[in-house]
Short mmCIF file of C-alpha atoms in Angstrom, two decimals:
data_model
loop_
_atom_site.label_atom_id
_atom_site.label_comp_id
_atom_site.label_asym_id
_atom_site.label_seq_id
_atom_site.Cartn_x
_atom_site.Cartn_y
_atom_site.Cartn_z
CA MET E 581 5.03 16.01 -41.17
CA THR E 582 5.61 12.46 -39.92
CA ARG E 583 2.48 10.83 -38.51
CA THR E 584 2.57 8.80 -35.30
CA ASP E 585 2.20 5.03 -35.72
CA ILE E 586 -0.71 3.52 -33.78
CA LEU E 587 -1.65 -0.17 -33.53
CA MET E 588 -5.26 -1.30 -33.22
CA THR E 589 -5.34 -4.88 -31.95
CA GLY E 590 -8.89 -5.74 -33.04
CA ARG E 591 -11.95 -4.30 -34.71
CA MET E 592 -13.55 -1.32 -33.04
CA LEU E 593 -16.45 0.88 -34.09
CA PRO E 594 -16.04 2.45 -37.55
CA SER E 595 -16.10 5.88 -35.89
CA VAL E 596 -13.04 4.95 -33.82
CA VAL E 597 -11.17 3.54 -36.82
CA GLU E 598 -11.97 6.61 -38.91
CA ALA E 599 -11.00 9.08 -36.18
CA LEU E 600 -7.66 7.38 -35.51
CA ASN E 601 -6.96 6.95 -39.21
CA GLU E 602 -7.41 10.68 -39.73
CA ARG E 603 -4.85 11.62 -37.10
CA PHE E 604 -2.35 8.77 -37.09
CA THR E 605 -0.83 6.06 -39.24
CA LEU E 606 -3.11 3.24 -38.15
CA HIS E 607 -2.01 -0.40 -38.30
CA ARG E 608 -4.74 -3.05 -38.05
CA MET E 609 -3.43 -6.18 -36.33
CA TRP E 610 -6.53 -8.28 -37.06
CA GLU E 611 -5.95 -7.96 -40.80
CA ALA E 612 -2.44 -9.44 -40.66
CA PRO E 613 -2.19 -13.03 -42.00
CA ASP E 614 0.91 -13.63 -39.86
CA ARG E 615 0.55 -11.80 -36.55
CA ASP E 616 4.11 -12.32 -35.31
CA ALA E 617 5.71 -11.28 -38.59
CA PHE E 618 3.44 -8.25 -38.71
CA LEU E 619 4.35 -7.18 -35.17
CA ARG E 620 8.07 -7.72 -35.76
CA GLU E 621 7.87 -5.47 -38.80
CA ILE E 622 5.81 -2.57 -37.44
CA GLY E 623 6.50 -2.98 -33.69
CA PRO E 624 9.60 -0.76 -33.56
CA ARG E 625 7.57 2.18 -34.96
CA ILE E 626 4.50 1.85 -32.73
CA ARG E 627 4.06 4.58 -30.11
CA GLY E 628 0.41 3.99 -29.18
CA ILE E 629 -2.00 1.05 -28.99
CA ALA E 630 -5.80 0.97 -29.05
CA THR E 631 -7.07 -2.30 -27.59
CA SER E 632 -10.00 -3.94 -25.80
CA THR E 633 -10.79 -6.93 -23.61
CA MET E 634 -11.93 -8.89 -26.66
CA THR E 635 -8.64 -8.79 -28.56
CA GLY E 636 -6.12 -10.61 -26.40
CA ARG E 637 -3.91 -9.69 -23.47
CA ALA E 638 -1.17 -7.08 -23.58
CA ASP E 639 1.33 -8.88 -21.36
CA ALA E 640 5.12 -8.72 -21.11
CA ALA E 641 5.66 -10.94 -24.15
CA PHE E 642 3.35 -8.75 -26.26
CA LEU E 643 4.93 -5.50 -25.05
CA GLU E 644 8.38 -6.76 -26.12
CA TYR E 645 7.43 -5.95 -29.73
CA PHE E 646 7.15 -2.23 -29.01
CA PRO E 647 10.34 -0.53 -27.75
CA LYS E 648 8.93 2.97 -28.42
CA LEU E 649 5.45 2.38 -26.99
CA GLU E 650 4.19 5.27 -24.85
CA ILE E 651 0.48 4.65 -24.29
CA ILE E 652 -2.11 1.85 -24.36
CA ALA E 653 -5.69 3.12 -24.66
CA SER E 654 -8.03 0.33 -23.59
CA PHE E 655 -11.71 0.24 -24.54
CA GLY E 656 -13.74 -0.48 -21.40
CA VAL E 657 -13.73 0.43 -17.76
CA GLY E 658 -12.09 -2.90 -16.89
CA TYR E 659 -8.54 -3.28 -18.17
CA ASP E 660 -7.48 -6.72 -16.98
CA ASN E 661 -6.63 -7.38 -20.64
CA VAL E 662 -3.55 -5.20 -20.06
CA ASP E 663 -0.76 -6.02 -17.62
CA ALA E 664 -0.82 -2.51 -16.21
CA HIS E 665 1.96 -3.20 -13.69
CA GLU E 666 4.26 -4.49 -16.42
CA ALA E 667 3.37 -1.50 -18.58
CA ALA E 668 4.18 0.83 -15.68
CA ARG E 669 7.52 -0.91 -15.18
CA ARG E 670 8.34 -0.13 -18.80
CA GLY E 671 7.19 3.50 -18.48
CA ILE E 672 4.08 2.90 -20.60
CA LEU E 673 0.88 4.55 -19.44
CA VAL E 674 -2.50 2.85 -19.68
CA THR E 675 -5.91 4.51 -20.02
CA ASN E 676 -9.42 3.10 -19.83
CA THR E 677 -12.92 4.47 -20.47
CA PRO E 678 -14.59 5.06 -17.08
CA ASP E 679 -17.74 7.05 -16.28
CA VAL E 680 -19.17 7.15 -19.81
CA LEU E 681 -20.66 3.67 -19.28
CA ASN E 682 -21.70 3.93 -15.62
CA ASP E 683 -25.38 4.64 -16.24
CA GLU E 684 -25.76 2.07 -19.02
CA VAL E 685 -24.24 -0.72 -16.94
CA ALA E 686 -26.23 0.28 -13.87
CA ASP E 687 -29.48 0.30 -15.88
CA LEU E 688 -28.74 -3.13 -17.33
CA THR E 689 -27.90 -4.49 -13.88
CA ILE E 690 -31.28 -3.47 -12.52
CA GLY E 691 -32.96 -4.93 -15.60
CA LEU E 692 -31.07 -8.21 -15.18
CA LEU E 693 -31.96 -8.34 -11.49
CA ILE E 694 -35.68 -7.84 -12.18
CA ALA E 695 -35.60 -10.28 -15.09
CA THR E 696 -33.94 -12.91 -12.90
CA LEU E 697 -36.26 -12.51 -9.92
CA ARG E 698 -39.50 -12.11 -11.87
CA ARG E 699 -38.44 -14.73 -14.46
CA ILE E 700 -39.20 -12.45 -17.39
CA PRO E 701 -37.38 -14.49 -20.09
CA GLN E 702 -39.01 -17.68 -18.82
CA ALA E 703 -42.44 -16.03 -18.92
CA ASP E 704 -41.80 -14.86 -22.48
CA ARG E 705 -40.93 -18.41 -23.55
CA TYR E 706 -43.97 -19.75 -21.68
CA LEU E 707 -46.29 -17.51 -23.70
CA ARG E 708 -44.54 -18.18 -27.02
CA ASP E 709 -44.78 -21.93 -26.43
CA GLY E 710 -48.56 -21.67 -26.04
CA LYS E 711 -48.49 -22.76 -22.39
CA TRP E 712 -50.56 -19.79 -21.20
CA LEU E 713 -53.51 -21.38 -22.99
CA GLU E 714 -53.13 -24.33 -20.63
CA ALA E 715 -52.44 -22.59 -17.31
CA PRO E 716 -51.26 -19.29 -15.81
CA PHE E 717 -47.51 -18.77 -15.49
CA PRO E 718 -46.30 -19.79 -12.00
CA LEU E 719 -45.82 -17.07 -9.40
CA SER E 720 -42.28 -15.71 -9.24
CA PRO E 721 -40.00 -14.52 -6.44
CA SER E 722 -39.97 -10.77 -5.75
CA LEU E 723 -37.55 -7.96 -5.00
CA ARG E 724 -39.81 -6.88 -2.13
CA SER E 725 -38.25 -7.09 1.35
CA ARG E 726 -34.91 -8.24 -0.02
CA LYS E 727 -31.52 -7.02 1.17
CA VAL E 728 -28.93 -6.37 -1.53
CA GLY E 729 -25.18 -6.69 -1.15
CA ILE E 730 -22.94 -4.97 -3.71
CA VAL E 731 -19.48 -6.45 -4.25
CA GLY E 732 -17.42 -3.46 -5.33
CA LEU E 733 -18.80 0.00 -4.54
CA GLY E 734 -16.94 1.88 -7.25
CA ARG E 735 -18.42 4.33 -9.73
CA ILE E 736 -20.75 1.76 -11.28
CA GLY E 737 -21.51 0.14 -7.93
CA LYS E 738 -22.67 3.51 -6.60
CA ALA E 739 -24.82 4.08 -9.71
CA ILE E 740 -26.44 0.67 -9.13
CA ALA E 741 -27.01 1.49 -5.45
CA ARG E 742 -28.68 4.81 -6.30
CA ARG E 743 -31.13 3.00 -8.57
CA LEU E 744 -31.82 0.36 -5.95
CA GLU E 745 -32.71 3.04 -3.42
CA GLY E 746 -35.82 3.72 -5.49
CA PHE E 747 -37.02 0.17 -4.83
CA GLY E 748 -36.93 0.65 -1.07
CA VAL E 749 -34.50 -2.21 -0.42
CA GLU E 750 -31.73 -2.23 2.16
CA ILE E 751 -28.26 -1.93 0.59
CA VAL E 752 -24.90 -3.02 1.99
CA TYR E 753 -21.51 -3.43 0.36
CA HIS E 754 -18.18 -5.24 0.47
CA GLY E 755 -14.85 -3.99 -0.83
CA ARG E 756 -11.18 -3.86 0.06
CA THR E 757 -11.75 -0.89 2.37
CA ARG E 758 -14.62 0.95 4.03
CA GLN E 759 -15.68 4.13 2.23
CA GLU E 760 -16.24 6.78 4.88
CA ASN E 761 -18.79 8.77 2.87
CA ALA E 762 -20.83 5.78 1.69
CA PRO E 763 -24.38 5.81 3.12
CA TYR E 764 -24.52 1.99 3.22
CA ALA E 765 -23.34 -0.51 5.82
CA TYR E 766 -19.92 -2.04 5.12
CA HIS E 767 -19.00 -5.72 5.45
CA GLY E 768 -15.29 -6.49 5.63
CA SER E 769 -16.00 -10.20 5.01
CA LEU E 770 -17.68 -11.27 1.77
CA VAL E 771 -18.93 -14.47 3.37
CA ASP E 772 -20.49 -12.51 6.22
CA MET E 773 -22.19 -10.16 3.77
CA ALA E 774 -23.50 -13.08 1.71
CA GLN E 775 -25.06 -14.51 4.87
CA ALA E 776 -26.74 -11.18 5.58
CA VAL E 777 -28.29 -10.54 2.14
CA ASP E 778 -30.73 -12.08 -0.33
CA VAL E 779 -29.14 -10.63 -3.49
CA LEU E 780 -25.44 -10.43 -4.32
CA ILE E 781 -24.42 -8.08 -7.16
CA ALA E 782 -20.83 -8.39 -8.39
CA ILE E 783 -19.40 -5.25 -9.99
CA THR E 784 -15.79 -5.49 -8.83
CA PRO E 785 -12.79 -5.32 -11.20
CA GLY E 786 -11.43 -8.55 -12.66
CA GLY E 787 -7.87 -9.83 -12.43
CA ALA E 788 -5.87 -12.13 -10.20
CA GLY E 789 -6.86 -10.32 -7.01
CA THR E 790 -10.58 -11.03 -7.44
CA ARG E 791 -10.45 -14.39 -9.23
CA HIS E 792 -13.12 -16.77 -7.84
CA MET E 793 -13.79 -14.47 -4.88
CA ILE E 794 -17.42 -15.62 -5.16
CA ASP E 795 -16.85 -19.32 -4.56
CA GLY E 796 -18.74 -22.25 -3.10
CA GLU E 797 -18.42 -20.90 0.43
CA VAL E 798 -19.89 -17.52 -0.52
CA LEU E 799 -22.73 -19.15 -2.47
CA LYS E 800 -23.56 -21.42 0.44
CA ALA E 801 -23.69 -18.37 2.69
CA LEU E 802 -26.02 -16.62 0.22
CA GLY E 803 -28.46 -19.46 0.76
CA PRO E 804 -31.43 -21.15 -0.93
CA SER E 805 -33.41 -17.93 -1.45
CA GLY E 806 -30.35 -16.04 -2.65
CA VAL E 807 -29.80 -14.55 -6.11
CA LEU E 808 -26.44 -13.79 -7.72
CA ILE E 809 -26.08 -11.08 -10.36
CA ASN E 810 -22.69 -10.84 -12.10
CA VAL E 811 -21.97 -7.81 -14.28
CA ALA E 812 -18.29 -7.68 -13.32
CA ARG E 813 -16.00 -10.25 -14.94
CA GLY E 814 -16.58 -13.96 -15.40
CA SER E 815 -13.40 -14.67 -13.44
CA VAL E 816 -14.88 -13.14 -10.29
CA VAL E 817 -17.21 -16.15 -9.87
CA ASP E 818 -16.13 -19.80 -9.61
CA GLU E 819 -18.32 -20.95 -12.50
CA GLN E 820 -18.27 -24.64 -11.61
CA ALA E 821 -19.18 -23.88 -8.01
CA LEU E 822 -22.03 -21.70 -9.30
CA ILE E 823 -23.32 -24.47 -11.55
CA GLU E 824 -23.36 -26.86 -8.61
CA ALA E 825 -25.05 -24.29 -6.36
CA LEU E 826 -27.80 -23.71 -8.93
CA ARG E 827 -28.21 -27.42 -9.64
CA GLU E 828 -28.40 -28.40 -5.97
CA GLY E 829 -30.62 -25.50 -4.86
CA THR E 830 -27.87 -23.98 -2.75
CA ILE E 831 -28.98 -20.65 -4.22
CA LEU E 832 -32.25 -19.76 -5.94
CA ALA E 833 -31.16 -18.17 -9.21
CA ALA E 834 -28.51 -16.20 -11.07
CA GLY E 835 -28.37 -13.47 -13.70
CA LEU E 836 -25.10 -13.46 -15.63
CA ASP E 837 -23.76 -11.01 -18.19
CA VAL E 838 -20.19 -12.34 -18.04
CA PHE E 839 -18.52 -15.76 -18.10
CA GLU E 840 -15.12 -17.30 -17.48
CA ASP E 841 -14.40 -18.33 -21.08
CA GLU E 842 -16.34 -15.89 -23.24
CA PRO E 843 -18.01 -16.32 -25.65
CA ARG E 844 -18.17 -19.99 -24.66
CA VAL E 845 -20.87 -20.51 -22.03
CA PRO E 846 -21.15 -23.86 -20.22
CA GLN E 847 -24.00 -25.96 -21.57
CA ALA E 848 -24.98 -26.70 -17.98
CA LEU E 849 -25.89 -23.02 -17.51
CA ILE E 850 -27.69 -22.84 -20.85
CA ASP E 851 -29.82 -25.84 -19.89
CA MET E 852 -30.90 -24.40 -16.54
CA ASP E 853 -34.25 -22.68 -16.09
CA ASN E 854 -33.24 -20.66 -13.02
CA VAL E 855 -30.59 -18.60 -14.83
CA VAL E 856 -30.85 -15.52 -17.06
CA LEU E 857 -27.90 -15.34 -19.47
CA LEU E 858 -26.76 -12.30 -21.45
CA PRO E 859 -23.88 -12.10 -23.99
CA HIS E 860 -21.80 -9.44 -22.14
CA ILE E 861 -23.98 -6.50 -23.15
CA ALA E 862 -23.99 -4.32 -20.01
CA SER E 863 -22.48 -1.35 -21.86
CA GLY E 864 -23.75 -2.56 -25.23
CA SER E 865 -25.84 0.35 -26.49
CA VAL E 866 -24.97 2.40 -29.57
CA HIS E 867 -24.84 5.57 -27.48
CA THR E 868 -22.51 4.23 -24.81
CA ARG E 869 -20.18 2.27 -27.07
CA LYS E 870 -19.70 5.40 -29.22
CA ALA E 871 -18.83 7.40 -26.10
CA MET E 872 -16.37 4.71 -24.98
CA GLY E 873 -14.76 4.61 -28.42
CA GLN E 874 -14.47 8.38 -28.52
CA LEU E 875 -12.68 8.33 -25.16
CA VAL E 876 -10.13 5.86 -26.59
CA VAL E 877 -9.53 8.34 -29.42
CA ASP E 878 -9.45 11.34 -27.10
CA ASN E 879 -6.85 9.74 -24.81
CA LEU E 880 -4.52 9.04 -27.72
CA VAL E 881 -5.02 12.47 -29.30
CA SER E 882 -4.55 14.25 -25.97
CA TRP E 883 -1.36 12.33 -25.20
CA PHE E 884 0.28 12.88 -28.55
CA SER E 885 -0.76 16.55 -28.48
CA GLY E 886 1.32 16.94 -25.33
CA LYS E 887 -1.68 17.46 -23.03
CA GLY E 888 -1.37 14.21 -21.08
CA PRO E 889 -3.85 11.33 -20.80
CA LEU E 890 -7.46 12.01 -19.89
CA THR E 891 -8.26 8.86 -17.92
CA PRO E 892 -5.07 7.11 -16.76
CA VAL E 893 -5.55 3.98 -14.66
CA PRO E 894 -4.17 3.98 -11.08
CA GLU E 895 -1.13 1.85 -11.99
CA THR E 896 0.08 4.17 -14.72
CA PRO E 897 3.38 5.98 -14.02
CA TYR E 898 1.91 9.27 -15.26
CA ARG E 899 0.25 9.88 -11.93
CA GLN E 900 3.53 9.57 -10.14
CA GLY E 901 5.10 12.14 -12.46
CA ALA E 902 7.42 9.62 -14.08
CA LEU E 903 6.36 10.59 -17.60
#
């Protein structure tokens, strides 16, 4: 029986590689010494792709290699690494890995918020440097009496909000539309919400539509006691405007898990003492990454078993019955 040809664009967990290798003829793009020659050779046979945000963008030029491509299974809840509209135009469906990472990302967001406000990494360095022997660590800001604005009240945004409820803080949100069943106040203007809150948490999807939506104007509205937490995409925040806002005291502090040009982080941010920086680890636990990888496998297996995709993205033609 002929096995279906699948392309993996970059390294994934060994469990994902093994599972796909058992069921399909798996081609590993990252092992090819000449990427273009490799894709020209195997492209006409490829019917499925396993990819992630860390392994390049699946745009129109990339999709040209694959005339028989049926499905792109992307690792991660965000899928701005795939031109989903172009894929839909070509009749290619796209899947992502939602829900299995909601709790992990929400937990990390709360941890990053507390670490940023209470200056936990700075306190750790203070002790390690022997400074506690000289004087107590300075008093930190607090989460008490703060108002939190969530930019993007999707699945993860709601999980973050539920955790914040336990801290007794007021929660509001901004998004493209008001959610009728949401128990939090809605702000149609991001600038207006920034003016009304002390903490801004970004958990909106990336892409052209949200690029630099948190800019100098929003940061100015957030104000000198304001804290920005970004667990969305680096592109959502104007990084240079953020650096200036932190440097000039326009806002108090920031906690960042994502950056515009990962893994390259501006030295200006690294040198600042009022920023907590993480290397894009919001979903980075063994448990959650395994679950995400398994969903990549399950989407491909389900599709090629004739059962349809498990988690198609909104742009995919499958939902409109075109496949």
